Amino acid sequence: MMRVGIIGAMDVEVTSIKERMAIDKIEQVGNNTYCLGKIGDTEVVVARCGIGKVNAAICATTMCVKYDITHILNTGIAGSLDNQINIGDIVVSTDAIYHDFSVEPFGYPAGMVPGRKTISFTADETLRKLVVESIQKVAPEIQVFEGRVASGDIFVGQKEKKDWIIQNFDATCCEMEGCAIAHVATDFAVPFVIVRAISDKADEESTVSYEEFEAQAAEHCANLVFQVLQSL
């Protein structure tokens, strides 16, 4: 039976999902609250993990170990790294990388975690295609892009940093949790996908646009995720 773990960093990224799901049980584990129930016929576990990679990894690990989830879906907002991707558009991950991880003096490329065979963590192709097709079906007016998600414990708000991430990682958007969730999911052999609504352009104007569009973009993404899960 499919049991999907849905993780968002902030309350605004998961509140509308919680409000509309059929909740059977609410449990507190550590600093996180996990809502267990159903969306349509699909069993789900929904949680707000908090901002940043460590918080995201703790939440994802708990879902894998305690709740035996079969899939992970990370919902939320991100900054665009592609001029063609605008505020309100959706990015669905092909893979995820750490843009702030480096042990380059030891011969590893930027972003490479020692002990791993690849620099990125690949999203499940079947789940990715299902999410993209479902979004296009339930919201055909929405622009959906597929690409690499870059994660780091930094809010990217400078063009210089944005350009560096693009140059080094060829990423589509940047945020602060996705790759940590992807890392955990990969280690536990749980299929994952990251779904992000664009809230800003990851440049000097990003703090202004982020504050203006944060709630709107997060709710927008959560609504799409809810509709996708209803169609499973």
PDB file of C-alpha atoms in Angstrom:
ATOM      1  CA  MET A   1       0.000   0.000   0.000  1.00  0.00           C
ATOM      2  CA  MET A   2       1.238   3.483  -0.868  1.00  0.00           C
ATOM      3  CA  ARG A   3       1.972   5.767   2.089  1.00  0.00           C
ATOM      4  CA  VAL A   4       3.297   9.165   1.051  1.00  0.00           C
ATOM      5  CA  GLY A   5       5.339  11.367   3.344  1.00  0.00           C
ATOM      6  CA  ILE A   6       4.698  15.055   2.621  1.00  0.00           C
ATOM      7  CA  ILE A   7       7.269  17.477   4.003  1.00  0.00           C
ATOM      8  CA  GLY A   8       7.256  21.273   3.966  1.00  0.00           C
ATOM      9  CA  ALA A   9       9.709  23.548   5.749  1.00  0.00           C
ATOM     10  CA  MET A  10       7.154  26.085   6.978  1.00  0.00           C
ATOM     11  CA  ASP A  11       3.588  25.957   8.251  1.00  0.00           C
ATOM     12  CA  VAL A  12       2.374  27.882   5.210  1.00  0.00           C
ATOM     13  CA  GLU A  13       3.707  25.063   3.010  1.00  0.00           C
ATOM     14  CA  VAL A  14       1.613  22.320   4.618  1.00  0.00           C
ATOM     15  CA  THR A  15      -1.291  23.961   6.482  1.00  0.00           C
ATOM     16  CA  SER A  16      -3.776  23.793   3.608  1.00  0.00           C
ATOM     17  CA  ILE A  17      -2.929  20.116   3.077  1.00  0.00           C
ATOM     18  CA  LYS A  18      -3.546  19.331   6.747  1.00  0.00           C
ATOM     19  CA  GLU A  19      -6.821  21.254   6.718  1.00  0.00           C
ATOM     20  CA  ARG A  20      -8.208  19.214   3.835  1.00  0.00           C
ATOM     21  CA  MET A  21      -6.865  15.737   4.575  1.00  0.00           C
ATOM     22  CA  ALA A  22      -8.751  13.198   6.672  1.00  0.00           C
ATOM     23  CA  ILE A  23      -6.605  13.082   9.822  1.00  0.00           C
ATOM     24  CA  ASP A  24      -6.623   9.846  11.825  1.00  0.00           C
ATOM     25  CA  LYS A  25      -3.842  10.605  14.268  1.00  0.00           C
ATOM     26  CA  ILE A  26      -1.415  13.365  15.279  1.00  0.00           C
ATOM     27  CA  GLU A  27       1.892  12.461  16.905  1.00  0.00           C
ATOM     28  CA  GLN A  28       4.781  14.487  18.289  1.00  0.00           C
ATOM     29  CA  VAL A  29       8.254  13.090  17.629  1.00  0.00           C
ATOM     30  CA  GLY A  30      11.115  15.283  18.765  1.00  0.00           C
ATOM     31  CA  ASN A  31      10.401  18.827  17.649  1.00  0.00           C
ATOM     32  CA  ASN A  32       8.060  17.834  14.824  1.00  0.00           C
ATOM     33  CA  THR A  33       4.349  17.055  14.619  1.00  0.00           C
ATOM     34  CA  TYR A  34       3.261  14.305  12.223  1.00  0.00           C
ATOM     35  CA  CYS A  35      -0.298  14.161  10.898  1.00  0.00           C
ATOM     36  CA  LEU A  36      -1.355  10.689   9.763  1.00  0.00           C
ATOM     37  CA  GLY A  37      -4.394  10.159   7.583  1.00  0.00           C
ATOM     38  CA  LYS A  38      -5.615  10.060   4.000  1.00  0.00           C
ATOM     39  CA  ILE A  39      -5.958  12.226   0.930  1.00  0.00           C
ATOM     40  CA  GLY A  40      -8.456  10.462  -1.268  1.00  0.00           C
ATOM     41  CA  ASP A  41      -7.506   6.798  -1.093  1.00  0.00           C
ATOM     42  CA  THR A  42      -3.827   7.512  -0.454  1.00  0.00           C
ATOM     43  CA  GLU A  43      -2.353   7.175   3.036  1.00  0.00           C
ATOM     44  CA  VAL A  44      -0.230  10.194   3.940  1.00  0.00           C
ATOM     45  CA  VAL A  45       1.995  11.466   6.730  1.00  0.00           C
ATOM     46  CA  VAL A  46       2.315  15.266   6.700  1.00  0.00           C
ATOM     47  CA  ALA A  47       4.848  17.329   8.644  1.00  0.00           C
ATOM     48  CA  ARG A  48       6.453  20.753   8.851  1.00  0.00           C
ATOM     49  CA  CYS A  49      10.166  20.115   9.249  1.00  0.00           C
ATOM     50  CA  GLY A  50      11.512  23.610   9.880  1.00  0.00           C
ATOM     51  CA  ILE A  51      13.953  25.567   7.740  1.00  0.00           C
ATOM     52  CA  GLY A  52      17.326  24.137   6.754  1.00  0.00           C
ATOM     53  CA  LYS A  53      18.995  20.883   5.827  1.00  0.00           C
ATOM     54  CA  VAL A  54      19.376  19.339   9.291  1.00  0.00           C
ATOM     55  CA  ASN A  55      15.734  19.945  10.177  1.00  0.00           C
ATOM     56  CA  ALA A  56      14.685  18.449   6.850  1.00  0.00           C
ATOM     57  CA  ALA A  57      16.894  15.382   7.317  1.00  0.00           C
ATOM     58  CA  ILE A  58      15.539  14.729  10.821  1.00  0.00           C
ATOM     59  CA  CYS A  59      11.961  14.841   9.574  1.00  0.00           C
ATOM     60  CA  ALA A  60      12.624  12.668   6.528  1.00  0.00           C
ATOM     61  CA  THR A  61      14.501  10.087   8.608  1.00  0.00           C
ATOM     62  CA  THR A  62      11.659   9.901  11.122  1.00  0.00           C
ATOM     63  CA  MET A  63       9.177   9.331   8.312  1.00  0.00           C
ATOM     64  CA  CYS A  64      11.291   6.545   6.830  1.00  0.00           C
ATOM     65  CA  VAL A  65      12.089   4.782  10.099  1.00  0.00           C
ATOM     66  CA  LYS A  66       8.955   5.288  12.202  1.00  0.00           C
ATOM     67  CA  TYR A  67       6.167   5.591   9.654  1.00  0.00           C
ATOM     68  CA  ASP A  68       7.346   3.223   6.897  1.00  0.00           C
ATOM     69  CA  ILE A  69       6.495   5.626   4.119  1.00  0.00           C
ATOM     70  CA  THR A  70       6.748   4.318   0.561  1.00  0.00           C
ATOM     71  CA  HIS A  71       7.290   7.701  -1.132  1.00  0.00           C
ATOM     72  CA  ILE A  72       8.419  11.201  -0.127  1.00  0.00           C
ATOM     73  CA  LEU A  73       7.051  14.393  -1.638  1.00  0.00           C
ATOM     74  CA  ASN A  74       8.717  17.660  -0.607  1.00  0.00           C
ATOM     75  CA  THR A  75       6.524  20.698  -1.197  1.00  0.00           C
ATOM     76  CA  GLY A  76       7.360  24.369  -0.816  1.00  0.00           C
ATOM     77  CA  ILE A  77       8.849  27.444  -2.426  1.00  0.00           C
ATOM     78  CA  ALA A  78      12.147  28.247  -4.133  1.00  0.00           C
ATOM     79  CA  GLY A  79      14.119  30.910  -5.947  1.00  0.00           C
ATOM     80  CA  SER A  80      14.404  30.679  -9.719  1.00  0.00           C
ATOM     81  CA  LEU A  81      17.828  30.160 -11.299  1.00  0.00           C
ATOM     82  CA  ASP A  82      16.480  30.261 -14.851  1.00  0.00           C
ATOM     83  CA  ASN A  83      15.302  33.430 -16.582  1.00  0.00           C
ATOM     84  CA  GLN A  84      12.492  31.475 -18.234  1.00  0.00           C
ATOM     85  CA  ILE A  85      11.090  30.364 -14.867  1.00  0.00           C
ATOM     86  CA  ASN A  86       9.035  33.074 -13.213  1.00  0.00           C
ATOM     87  CA  ILE A  87       7.263  33.696  -9.927  1.00  0.00           C
ATOM     88  CA  GLY A  88       4.291  31.337  -9.648  1.00  0.00           C
ATOM     89  CA  ASP A  89       5.753  28.701 -11.948  1.00  0.00           C
ATOM     90  CA  ILE A  90       6.324  25.155 -10.670  1.00  0.00           C
ATOM     91  CA  VAL A  91       9.590  23.201 -10.674  1.00  0.00           C
ATOM     92  CA  VAL A  92       9.556  19.408 -10.319  1.00  0.00           C
ATOM     93  CA  SER A  93      12.949  17.909  -9.505  1.00  0.00           C
ATOM     94  CA  THR A  94      14.939  15.671 -11.797  1.00  0.00           C
ATOM     95  CA  ASP A  95      17.636  15.532  -9.128  1.00  0.00           C
ATOM     96  CA  ALA A  96      19.017  17.535  -6.201  1.00  0.00           C
ATOM     97  CA  ILE A  97      22.451  18.762  -5.140  1.00  0.00           C
ATOM     98  CA  TYR A  98      24.074  20.598  -2.214  1.00  0.00           C
ATOM     99  CA  HIS A  99      25.384  23.954  -3.416  1.00  0.00           C
ATOM    100  CA  ASP A 100      27.054  24.734  -0.073  1.00  0.00           C
ATOM    101  CA  PHE A 101      28.945  21.451   0.473  1.00  0.00           C
ATOM    102  CA  SER A 102      32.637  21.368  -0.418  1.00  0.00           C
ATOM    103  CA  VAL A 103      35.700  19.252   0.342  1.00  0.00           C
ATOM    104  CA  GLU A 104      37.449  20.324  -2.846  1.00  0.00           C
ATOM    105  CA  PRO A 105      40.955  20.401  -1.269  1.00  0.00           C
ATOM    106  CA  PHE A 106      40.686  16.596  -1.057  1.00  0.00           C
ATOM    107  CA  GLY A 107      39.971  16.206  -4.744  1.00  0.00           C
ATOM    108  CA  TYR A 108      36.176  16.148  -4.719  1.00  0.00           C
ATOM    109  CA  PRO A 109      34.126  18.398  -6.997  1.00  0.00           C
ATOM    110  CA  ALA A 110      31.980  21.077  -5.354  1.00  0.00           C
ATOM    111  CA  GLY A 111      28.826  19.545  -3.891  1.00  0.00           C
ATOM    112  CA  MET A 112      30.184  15.995  -3.808  1.00  0.00           C
ATOM    113  CA  VAL A 113      29.664  14.100  -0.535  1.00  0.00           C
ATOM    114  CA  PRO A 114      32.593  11.707   0.092  1.00  0.00           C
ATOM    115  CA  GLY A 115      31.574   8.068  -0.072  1.00  0.00           C
ATOM    116  CA  ARG A 116      28.931   8.629  -2.728  1.00  0.00           C
ATOM    117  CA  LYS A 117      29.220   7.729  -6.402  1.00  0.00           C
ATOM    118  CA  THR A 118      27.455  10.778  -7.811  1.00  0.00           C
ATOM    119  CA  ILE A 119      27.194  14.465  -6.985  1.00  0.00           C
ATOM    120  CA  SER A 120      23.397  14.498  -7.081  1.00  0.00           C
ATOM    121  CA  PHE A 121      20.441  12.537  -5.752  1.00  0.00           C
ATOM    122  CA  THR A 122      18.068  11.462  -8.517  1.00  0.00           C
ATOM    123  CA  ALA A 123      14.309  11.823  -8.129  1.00  0.00           C
ATOM    124  CA  ASP A 124      12.173   8.792  -8.893  1.00  0.00           C
ATOM    125  CA  GLU A 125      11.306   8.966 -12.587  1.00  0.00           C
ATOM    126  CA  THR A 126       7.890   7.326 -12.275  1.00  0.00           C
ATOM    127  CA  LEU A 127       6.843   9.599  -9.400  1.00  0.00           C
ATOM    128  CA  ARG A 128       8.239  12.663 -11.177  1.00  0.00           C
ATOM    129  CA  LYS A 129       6.325  11.939 -14.370  1.00  0.00           C
ATOM    130  CA  LEU A 130       3.156  11.234 -12.389  1.00  0.00           C
ATOM    131  CA  VAL A 131       3.423  14.562 -10.563  1.00  0.00           C
ATOM    132  CA  VAL A 132       4.113  16.512 -13.762  1.00  0.00           C
ATOM    133  CA  GLU A 133       1.238  14.866 -15.628  1.00  0.00           C
ATOM    134  CA  SER A 134      -1.120  15.365 -12.686  1.00  0.00           C
ATOM    135  CA  ILE A 135      -0.276  19.068 -12.360  1.00  0.00           C
ATOM    136  CA  GLN A 136      -0.753  19.572 -16.092  1.00  0.00           C
ATOM    137  CA  LYS A 137      -4.111  17.829 -15.825  1.00  0.00           C
ATOM    138  CA  VAL A 138      -5.504  19.628 -12.769  1.00  0.00           C
ATOM    139  CA  ALA A 139      -3.943  23.037 -13.534  1.00  0.00           C
ATOM    140  CA  PRO A 140      -3.156  23.293 -17.266  1.00  0.00           C
ATOM    141  CA  GLU A 141      -2.663  27.045 -16.971  1.00  0.00           C
ATOM    142  CA  ILE A 142       0.400  26.536 -14.745  1.00  0.00           C
ATOM    143  CA  GLN A 143       3.890  26.514 -16.241  1.00  0.00           C
ATOM    144  CA  VAL A 144       5.676  23.344 -15.071  1.00  0.00           C
ATOM    145  CA  PHE A 145       9.426  22.902 -15.436  1.00  0.00           C
ATOM    146  CA  GLU A 146      11.606  19.909 -14.644  1.00  0.00           C
ATOM    147  CA  GLY A 147      15.183  20.343 -13.480  1.00  0.00           C
ATOM    148  CA  ARG A 148      17.850  20.192 -10.808  1.00  0.00           C
ATOM    149  CA  VAL A 149      17.144  21.600  -7.345  1.00  0.00           C
ATOM    150  CA  ALA A 150      20.084  23.179  -5.487  1.00  0.00           C
ATOM    151  CA  SER A 151      19.918  23.215  -1.676  1.00  0.00           C
ATOM    152  CA  GLY A 152      21.975  25.000   0.963  1.00  0.00           C
ATOM    153  CA  ASP A 153      21.696  26.635   4.359  1.00  0.00           C
ATOM    154  CA  ILE A 154      21.738  30.052   2.702  1.00  0.00           C
ATOM    155  CA  PHE A 155      18.932  32.256   1.409  1.00  0.00           C
ATOM    156  CA  VAL A 156      20.246  33.172  -2.026  1.00  0.00           C
ATOM    157  CA  GLY A 157      19.646  36.872  -2.537  1.00  0.00           C
ATOM    158  CA  GLN A 158      22.695  38.032  -4.479  1.00  0.00           C
ATOM    159  CA  LYS A 159      23.216  37.760  -8.234  1.00  0.00           C
ATOM    160  CA  GLU A 160      26.856  36.785  -7.706  1.00  0.00           C
ATOM    161  CA  LYS A 161      25.881  33.746  -5.625  1.00  0.00           C
ATOM    162  CA  LYS A 162      23.045  32.900  -8.009  1.00  0.00           C
ATOM    163  CA  ASP A 163      25.389  32.977 -11.004  1.00  0.00           C
ATOM    164  CA  TRP A 164      27.935  30.813  -9.155  1.00  0.00           C
ATOM    165  CA  ILE A 165      25.315  28.134  -8.456  1.00  0.00           C
ATOM    166  CA  ILE A 166      24.153  28.187 -12.075  1.00  0.00           C
ATOM    167  CA  GLN A 167      27.713  27.963 -13.385  1.00  0.00           C
ATOM    168  CA  ASN A 168      28.796  25.148 -11.057  1.00  0.00           C
ATOM    169  CA  PHE A 169      25.635  23.051 -10.820  1.00  0.00           C
ATOM    170  CA  ASP A 170      23.364  23.920 -13.760  1.00  0.00           C
ATOM    171  CA  ALA A 171      20.434  24.036 -11.333  1.00  0.00           C
ATOM    172  CA  THR A 172      16.906  25.219 -12.052  1.00  0.00           C
ATOM    173  CA  CYS A 173      15.986  26.596  -8.628  1.00  0.00           C
ATOM    174  CA  CYS A 174      17.466  26.980  -5.149  1.00  0.00           C
ATOM    175  CA  GLU A 175      16.061  26.439  -1.668  1.00  0.00           C
ATOM    176  CA  MET A 176      17.138  25.114   1.747  1.00  0.00           C
ATOM    177  CA  GLU A 177      15.808  21.588   2.346  1.00  0.00           C
ATOM    178  CA  GLY A 178      15.206  19.495  -0.769  1.00  0.00           C
ATOM    179  CA  CYS A 179      18.598  17.849  -1.203  1.00  0.00           C
ATOM    180  CA  ALA A 180      18.737  16.793   2.457  1.00  0.00           C
ATOM    181  CA  ILE A 181      15.364  15.089   2.033  1.00  0.00           C
ATOM    182  CA  ALA A 182      16.565  13.546  -1.230  1.00  0.00           C
ATOM    183  CA  HIS A 183      19.730  12.314   0.523  1.00  0.00           C
ATOM    184  CA  VAL A 184      17.744  10.565   3.264  1.00  0.00           C
ATOM    185  CA  ALA A 185      15.227   9.140   0.807  1.00  0.00           C
ATOM    186  CA  THR A 186      18.033   7.742  -1.338  1.00  0.00           C
ATOM    187  CA  ASP A 187      19.760   6.105   1.629  1.00  0.00           C
ATOM    188  CA  PHE A 188      16.494   4.457   2.687  1.00  0.00           C
ATOM    189  CA  ALA A 189      15.611   3.515  -0.918  1.00  0.00           C
ATOM    190  CA  VAL A 190      12.386   5.549  -0.760  1.00  0.00           C
ATOM    191  CA  PRO A 191      11.303   7.141  -4.063  1.00  0.00           C
ATOM    192  CA  PHE A 192      11.130  10.934  -3.792  1.00  0.00           C
ATOM    193  CA  VAL A 193      10.307  14.053  -5.740  1.00  0.00           C
ATOM    194  CA  ILE A 194      10.624  17.745  -4.886  1.00  0.00           C
ATOM    195  CA  VAL A 195       7.858  20.128  -5.991  1.00  0.00           C
ATOM    196  CA  ARG A 196       8.528  23.853  -5.652  1.00  0.00           C
ATOM    197  CA  ALA A 197       6.576  26.984  -6.521  1.00  0.00           C
ATOM    198  CA  ILE A 198       8.800  29.917  -7.445  1.00  0.00           C
ATOM    199  CA  SER A 199       8.563  32.801  -4.961  1.00  0.00           C
ATOM    200  CA  ASP A 200      11.504  34.939  -6.107  1.00  0.00           C
ATOM    201  CA  LYS A 201      14.326  35.235  -8.652  1.00  0.00           C
ATOM    202  CA  ALA A 202      17.211  34.594  -6.201  1.00  0.00           C
ATOM    203  CA  ASP A 203      18.744  38.038  -6.756  1.00  0.00           C
ATOM    204  CA  GLU A 204      18.919  41.426  -5.034  1.00  0.00           C
ATOM    205  CA  GLU A 205      15.143  41.831  -5.360  1.00  0.00           C
ATOM    206  CA  SER A 206      14.460  38.396  -3.866  1.00  0.00           C
ATOM    207  CA  THR A 207      13.765  39.511  -0.297  1.00  0.00           C
ATOM    208  CA  VAL A 208      11.070  41.908  -1.525  1.00  0.00           C
ATOM    209  CA  SER A 209       9.418  39.443  -3.885  1.00  0.00           C
ATOM    210  CA  TYR A 210       9.804  36.609  -1.366  1.00  0.00           C
ATOM    211  CA  GLU A 211       7.942  38.528   1.323  1.00  0.00           C
ATOM    212  CA  GLU A 212       5.235  39.464  -1.178  1.00  0.00           C
ATOM    213  CA  PHE A 213       4.745  36.060  -2.786  1.00  0.00           C
ATOM    214  CA  GLU A 214       5.842  33.600  -0.044  1.00  0.00           C
ATOM    215  CA  ALA A 215       2.381  32.680   1.259  1.00  0.00           C
ATOM    216  CA  GLN A 216       0.788  32.796  -2.188  1.00  0.00           C
ATOM    217  CA  ALA A 217       3.443  30.553  -3.777  1.00  0.00           C
ATOM    218  CA  ALA A 218       3.507  28.104  -0.858  1.00  0.00           C
ATOM    219  CA  GLU A 219      -0.273  27.711  -0.825  1.00  0.00           C
ATOM    220  CA  HIS A 220      -0.269  27.420  -4.595  1.00  0.00           C
ATOM    221  CA  CYS A 221       2.205  24.527  -4.423  1.00  0.00           C
ATOM    222  CA  ALA A 222       0.378  22.836  -1.540  1.00  0.00           C
ATOM    223  CA  ASN A 223      -2.915  23.009  -3.447  1.00  0.00           C
ATOM    224  CA  LEU A 224      -1.344  21.338  -6.459  1.00  0.00           C
ATOM    225  CA  VAL A 225       0.220  18.636  -4.283  1.00  0.00           C
ATOM    226  CA  PHE A 226      -3.146  17.976  -2.649  1.00  0.00           C
ATOM    227  CA  GLN A 227      -4.824  17.631  -6.036  1.00  0.00           C
ATOM    228  CA  VAL A 228      -2.037  15.373  -7.302  1.00  0.00           C
ATOM    229  CA  LEU A 229      -2.451  13.048  -4.323  1.00  0.00           C
ATOM    230  CA  GLN A 230      -6.213  12.953  -4.802  1.00  0.00           C
ATOM    231  CA  SER A 231      -5.633  11.655  -8.305  1.00  0.00           C
ATOM    232  CA  LEU A 232      -3.306   8.808  -7.279  1.00  0.00           C
TER     233      LEU A 232
END
